[in-house]
Coordinates of C-alpha atoms in Angstrom, one line a residue:
Chain U
M1 CA 0.3 24.8 -31.5
T2 CA 2.0 24.6 -27.9
G3 CA -0.7 27.8 -26.9
T4 CA -3.7 25.7 -27.2
T5 CA -5.6 25.1 -24.3
Y6 CA -8.6 22.7 -23.4
G7 CA -11.3 23.1 -21.3
A8 CA -14.7 21.5 -20.2
A9 CA -16.2 21.0 -23.3
F10 CA -13.0 19.2 -24.8
A11 CA -12.7 16.7 -21.7
V12 CA -16.6 15.6 -22.2
R13 CA -15.9 14.7 -25.6
W14 CA -12.7 12.8 -24.6
M15 CA -14.8 11.0 -22.7
G16 CA -17.5 10.1 -25.4
T17 CA -14.6 9.3 -27.7
V18 CA -13.7 6.8 -25.2
A19 CA -17.2 5.8 -24.7
A20 CA -17.6 5.2 -28.1
A21 CA -14.4 3.6 -28.7
V22 CA -15.1 1.0 -25.6
A23 CA -18.3 0.4 -27.3
R24 CA -16.8 -0.4 -31.2
E25 CA -13.8 -2.4 -29.2
A26 CA -15.7 -4.3 -26.5
D27 CA -16.3 -7.4 -28.3
R28 CA -12.2 -7.4 -28.9
L29 CA -11.4 -6.3 -25.4
T30 CA -13.6 -9.5 -23.9
E31 CA -11.8 -11.8 -26.4
L32 CA -8.4 -10.8 -25.1
D33 CA -9.7 -10.8 -21.4
S34 CA -11.3 -14.5 -22.3
A35 CA -7.6 -15.8 -23.0
I36 CA -6.4 -14.7 -19.5
G37 CA -8.9 -13.2 -17.4
D38 CA -12.5 -13.5 -16.4
A39 CA -13.7 -12.6 -20.0
D40 CA -15.7 -9.4 -18.6
H41 CA -13.7 -6.4 -19.9
G42 CA -15.4 -5.7 -22.7
A43 CA -18.6 -5.3 -21.4
N44 CA -17.6 -3.8 -18.2
L45 CA -16.0 -0.9 -19.6
R46 CA -18.9 -0.4 -22.0
R47 CA -21.4 -0.3 -19.2
G48 CA -19.1 2.0 -17.2
F49 CA -18.0 4.5 -20.0
A50 CA -21.9 4.5 -21.2
A51 CA -22.9 5.2 -17.3
V52 CA -19.9 8.5 -17.9
S53 CA -21.4 9.7 -21.3
E54 CA -24.8 9.5 -19.7
T55 CA -23.9 11.4 -16.3
L56 CA -21.7 14.4 -18.2
A57 CA -24.6 15.3 -20.6
K58 CA -27.0 15.7 -18.0
E59 CA -24.8 17.3 -15.4
P60 CA -22.0 18.8 -17.5
P61 CA -19.4 20.2 -15.2
A62 CA -17.4 23.3 -15.4
T63 CA -13.7 22.4 -15.5
P64 CA -12.1 20.0 -16.9
G65 CA -10.9 18.7 -13.6
A66 CA -14.2 18.0 -12.8
V67 CA -15.2 16.2 -15.7
L68 CA -12.6 13.8 -14.9
V69 CA -13.2 13.5 -11.2
T70 CA -16.9 12.6 -12.4
S71 CA -16.0 10.5 -15.1
G72 CA -13.5 8.3 -12.8
R73 CA -16.5 8.4 -9.5
V74 CA -19.2 6.7 -12.3
L75 CA -16.6 4.5 -13.4
I76 CA -15.9 2.9 -9.7
S77 CA -19.6 2.8 -9.0
T78 CA -20.8 1.2 -12.5
V79 CA -17.7 -1.1 -13.8
G80 CA -18.1 -3.6 -10.9
G81 CA -14.7 -5.1 -12.0
A82 CA -11.1 -4.5 -10.9
S83 CA -10.7 -2.2 -14.2
G84 CA -13.7 -0.1 -12.5
P85 CA -11.5 1.2 -9.6
L86 CA -8.0 1.4 -11.5
Y87 CA -9.1 3.6 -14.4
G88 CA -11.7 5.4 -11.8
T89 CA -8.5 6.2 -9.6
L90 CA -6.8 7.2 -13.0
L91 CA -9.2 9.9 -13.9
R92 CA -10.1 10.8 -10.3
R93 CA -6.7 11.8 -9.4
A94 CA -5.8 13.2 -12.4
G95 CA -9.1 15.3 -12.2
K96 CA -8.3 16.8 -8.6
S97 CA -4.8 17.3 -9.9
L98 CA -5.8 19.4 -12.4
G99 CA -7.7 21.7 -9.6
E100 CA -10.1 24.5 -10.6
T101 CA -8.7 25.4 -13.6
G102 CA -10.7 25.8 -16.4
E103 CA -8.0 25.6 -19.2
V104 CA -5.4 23.3 -19.3
T105 CA -2.5 23.1 -21.5
R106 CA -1.3 19.7 -22.9
A107 CA 1.3 20.0 -20.4
G108 CA -0.7 20.4 -18.0
L109 CA -3.1 17.2 -19.1
A110 CA 0.6 15.2 -19.1
D111 CA 1.2 16.2 -15.8
A112 CA -2.1 15.4 -14.4
L113 CA -2.7 12.0 -15.9
A114 CA 1.1 11.3 -14.8
A115 CA -0.4 11.3 -11.4
G116 CA -3.2 9.6 -12.2
V117 CA -0.9 6.7 -13.3
A118 CA 1.1 6.9 -10.4
A119 CA -2.1 6.6 -8.4
V120 CA -3.2 3.3 -10.4
G121 CA 0.3 1.8 -9.7
Q122 CA -0.2 2.9 -6.0
L123 CA -3.4 1.2 -6.1
G124 CA -2.9 -1.9 -7.7
G125 CA 0.9 -2.6 -6.4
A126 CA 2.0 -3.2 -10.1
V127 CA 5.1 -1.4 -12.3
P128 CA 5.7 -1.6 -15.8
G129 CA 6.7 -4.6 -16.9
D130 CA 4.1 -6.6 -15.1
K131 CA 1.5 -7.0 -18.1
T132 CA -0.9 -4.3 -16.8
M133 CA -2.6 -0.9 -18.3
L134 CA 0.6 0.5 -16.5
D135 CA 2.7 -0.6 -19.4
A136 CA 0.6 1.3 -22.3
L137 CA -0.4 4.6 -19.5
T138 CA 3.3 4.9 -18.1
P139 CA 4.8 5.3 -21.6
A140 CA 1.5 7.4 -23.3
V141 CA 2.1 10.2 -20.4
E142 CA 5.3 10.6 -21.3
A143 CA 5.0 10.6 -25.2
L144 CA 1.8 12.8 -24.1
R145 CA 4.5 15.7 -23.3
E146 CA 5.8 16.0 -27.0
S147 CA 2.2 15.4 -28.9
F148 CA -1.1 14.0 -28.7
A149 CA 0.3 11.7 -32.0
A150 CA 3.1 10.7 -29.9
G151 CA 0.5 9.6 -26.8
R152 CA -1.2 7.4 -29.0
A153 CA 1.8 5.7 -30.4
A154 CA 3.1 5.2 -27.5
A155 CA 0.4 3.6 -25.8
E156 CA -0.7 1.3 -28.6
A157 CA 3.1 0.4 -28.5
G158 CA 3.0 -0.5 -25.0
A159 CA 0.1 -2.2 -25.3
L160 CA 1.6 -4.5 -28.1
A161 CA 4.6 -5.0 -26.0
T162 CA 2.7 -6.7 -23.3
V163 CA 2.4 -9.8 -25.7
P164 CA 5.5 -11.7 -24.9
L165 CA 5.1 -10.5 -20.8
R166 CA 4.2 -12.9 -17.9
A167 CA 1.6 -11.1 -15.8
R168 CA 2.8 -10.3 -12.6
K169 CA -1.0 -8.6 -11.2
G170 CA -4.6 -9.9 -11.0
R171 CA -6.4 -12.8 -12.7
A172 CA -4.0 -13.4 -15.4
S173 CA -1.1 -13.8 -13.2
Y174 CA -2.3 -17.3 -11.5
L175 CA -1.7 -18.5 -15.2
G176 CA 1.8 -17.9 -14.9
E177 CA 3.9 -19.2 -18.2
R178 CA 0.6 -19.6 -19.8
S179 CA -0.3 -15.5 -19.6
V180 CA 2.7 -15.4 -22.4
G181 CA 1.7 -14.8 -26.1
H182 CA -2.1 -13.0 -24.9
Q183 CA -2.1 -8.9 -25.6
D184 CA -3.3 -7.7 -21.9
P185 CA -6.5 -6.4 -22.0
G186 CA -6.0 -3.5 -19.7
A187 CA -3.3 -2.2 -21.9
T188 CA -5.2 -2.7 -25.0
S189 CA -8.2 -0.6 -23.5
S190 CA -5.5 2.1 -21.8
A191 CA -4.2 2.8 -25.6
L192 CA -8.0 3.2 -26.6
L193 CA -8.0 6.2 -24.0
F194 CA -5.2 7.9 -25.9
A195 CA -6.2 7.3 -29.6
A196 CA -9.7 8.7 -28.1
L197 CA -7.2 11.8 -26.7
E198 CA -5.4 12.9 -30.4
E199 CA -8.8 11.9 -32.2
V200 CA -10.7 14.8 -30.0
A201 CA -7.3 17.1 -29.9
A202 CA -7.3 16.9 -34.1
E203 CA -10.7 17.7 -34.4
Chain P
M1 CA -24.5 1.3 26.0
S2 CA -23.5 4.4 27.3
G3 CA -24.0 7.7 25.7
G4 CA -20.7 7.7 23.7
P5 CA -19.8 6.1 20.6
G6 CA -21.1 2.5 20.1
K7 CA -18.9 -0.3 18.7
V8 CA -16.8 -0.6 15.9
G9 CA -18.7 -1.5 12.4
I10 CA -17.7 -4.4 10.1
V11 CA -18.0 -4.8 6.2
L12 CA -17.6 -7.8 4.7
V13 CA -17.0 -7.3 1.0
S14 CA -16.7 -10.4 -1.1
H15 CA -16.0 -10.6 -4.9
S16 CA -19.4 -13.0 -4.6
A17 CA -22.6 -12.2 -2.8
A18 CA -22.6 -16.0 -1.6
V19 CA -19.5 -16.1 -0.3
A20 CA -19.7 -12.8 1.4
G21 CA -23.2 -14.3 3.3
A22 CA -21.6 -17.2 4.3
V23 CA -18.9 -15.8 5.9
A24 CA -20.8 -13.7 7.7
D25 CA -23.4 -16.0 8.9
L26 CA -20.2 -18.1 10.0
A27 CA -18.8 -15.2 11.9
R28 CA -21.9 -13.6 13.5
E29 CA -22.4 -17.7 15.2
L30 CA -19.0 -18.1 16.5
A31 CA -18.9 -14.7 17.7
D32 CA -22.6 -14.4 19.4
E33 CA -21.8 -14.1 22.9
G34 CA -24.9 -11.4 23.6
G35 CA -24.5 -8.3 21.8
L36 CA -23.0 -8.5 18.3
A37 CA -21.1 -5.0 17.2
P38 CA -23.0 -4.3 13.7
L39 CA -21.8 -6.3 10.8
A40 CA -22.8 -6.1 7.1
E41 CA -22.3 -8.0 4.2
L42 CA -21.9 -7.7 0.5
G43 CA -20.9 -9.3 -2.8
G44 CA -21.1 -9.2 -6.2
T45 CA -22.4 -6.5 -8.5
R46 CA -26.0 -5.1 -8.5
D47 CA -27.3 -7.5 -10.9
G48 CA -26.0 -10.2 -9.3
G49 CA -22.5 -11.3 -11.2
L50 CA -19.5 -11.6 -9.7
G51 CA -17.8 -8.9 -9.0
T52 CA -18.0 -5.4 -6.6
S53 CA -20.3 -2.5 -6.3
S54 CA -19.3 0.6 -4.4
E55 CA -22.3 1.7 -3.9
L56 CA -23.6 -1.8 -1.5
I57 CA -19.8 -0.8 0.0
T58 CA -20.5 2.8 0.9
A59 CA -24.6 1.9 1.9
A60 CA -23.1 -1.1 4.1
A61 CA -20.7 0.9 5.7
R62 CA -23.4 3.7 6.4
V63 CA -25.3 1.4 7.9
V64 CA -22.9 -0.1 10.6
D65 CA -21.4 3.4 11.7
E66 CA -22.4 4.3 14.9
G67 CA -19.0 6.4 15.2
A68 CA -16.4 4.2 16.3
G69 CA -14.9 3.4 13.5
V70 CA -15.4 1.3 10.5
A71 CA -13.4 -2.0 9.6
L72 CA -13.5 -3.3 6.1
L73 CA -12.5 -6.9 5.5
V74 CA -12.1 -7.8 1.9
D75 CA -11.5 -10.7 -0.4
L76 CA -9.9 -10.5 -4.1
G77 CA -9.9 -9.1 -7.2
S78 CA -12.2 -5.9 -7.4
A79 CA -13.1 -6.4 -3.8
V80 CA -10.0 -5.1 -2.7
L81 CA -9.2 -2.4 -5.6
T82 CA -12.6 -1.4 -5.0
V83 CA -12.1 -0.3 -1.0
K84 CA -8.8 0.9 -1.5
A85 CA -9.9 2.7 -4.4
L86 CA -12.7 4.5 -2.3
L87 CA -10.3 5.0 0.3
A88 CA -7.4 6.8 -1.5
E89 CA -9.5 9.3 -3.6
G90 CA -13.1 9.2 -2.3
D91 CA -15.3 10.8 0.6
E92 CA -18.1 8.4 0.2
L93 CA -17.0 6.3 3.5
P94 CA -17.8 7.6 6.9
A95 CA -14.2 9.1 8.9
G96 CA -13.1 6.1 10.7
A97 CA -13.7 3.5 7.7
R98 CA -10.3 1.5 7.3
L99 CA -9.0 -1.4 5.3
V100 CA -8.0 -4.2 7.4
D101 CA -5.3 -6.4 6.1
A102 CA -6.4 -9.7 7.0
P103 CA -7.7 -13.3 5.9
F104 CA -11.1 -12.8 4.9
V105 CA -12.8 -15.8 6.5
E106 CA -10.5 -16.0 10.2
G107 CA -10.3 -12.5 9.9
A108 CA -14.0 -11.8 9.6
V109 CA -14.4 -13.9 12.9
A110 CA -11.7 -12.5 14.7
A111 CA -12.4 -8.7 14.0
L112 CA -16.8 -9.5 15.2
V113 CA -15.3 -11.1 18.2
T114 CA -13.5 -8.3 19.1
A115 CA -15.5 -5.6 18.1
S116 CA -18.5 -7.1 20.0
A117 CA -16.1 -6.8 22.9
G118 CA -16.1 -3.5 22.7
G119 CA -12.8 -3.2 21.2
D120 CA -11.7 -0.2 19.4
L121 CA -10.8 0.1 15.5
D122 CA -7.3 -0.7 16.5
A123 CA -7.8 -3.5 18.9
V124 CA -10.0 -5.2 15.5
A125 CA -8.0 -4.3 13.1
A126 CA -4.9 -6.0 15.2
A127 CA -7.3 -9.2 15.9
A128 CA -8.0 -9.5 12.7
S129 CA -4.9 -9.3 11.1
E130 CA -3.3 -11.6 13.5
A131 CA -5.5 -14.2 12.6
Y132 CA -2.5 -14.4 9.6
G133 CA -0.4 -15.9 12.2
Y134 CA -2.4 -19.1 13.0
R135 CA -0.2 -21.3 10.9
K136 CA -2.4 -24.5 9.1
V137 CA 0.8 -26.8 8.7

């Protein structure tokens, strides 16, 4: 399947599948966030990705890059919490990195998402191990070079691996040692992104 | 004012609308010696919760932009990340918009005093950042 390419319609289906997954998992995300955050992660992301779906349905962009840039812009303007600019930057930078191309390979998508992940690291000043979304995203974009399934597995493993970590960024970092033993909500929602990507690619 | 660009605009972005409003009132009162630079404050989400609205930020920046640059001061959490994300990836903010690294309350006062006195964007940013140097103990 190495020759397969993915276009704008694929990217739109990906975002729609993320929206459905976030809506389905919103309560769980909020529950994780109430342990170490401010209990708004599920509701914030659900609102954001619902707005993304709505915008993409109204005016479907012509390229996969434009789909991601638009999605990122909508997330920044609708989420309201820190996850808006973080996910918005991930998708906007990835979309810009894809440029005007109409079709992208899995390797091309991995390169673009890697650029997005680097931008997220820059924005939040976090590195892997800080108990943030980067703990799922960083291994996931690497594994995506192998397969969509590997990307998903790496993201989920990365999210699970945040449980014993002590938070060093965001509100959870104020809790210090008390953040240990809880799975990071941002890493958990990041894993939903890669689960949705595998799901859409398998269709 | 001459025909050149006006004063540097100041935007205060808080995680909370009440904090933004109170800090702006304080800064206006302390800085007012006649002829305040344009200052706009915002905080919270559009539905009144805690958080940040990028639309309120871009609207405020446009309101205070007189062509001499816009200094954005932020407090914490999504306020910081949203402004940084808009500056890094977007084209929504006016040219000459800059995130100023400063403590929110003290920085707001210093920035407004400096901008009102006619200081340029570098001077406003430097004055606000200097507020980090006023040790309290």
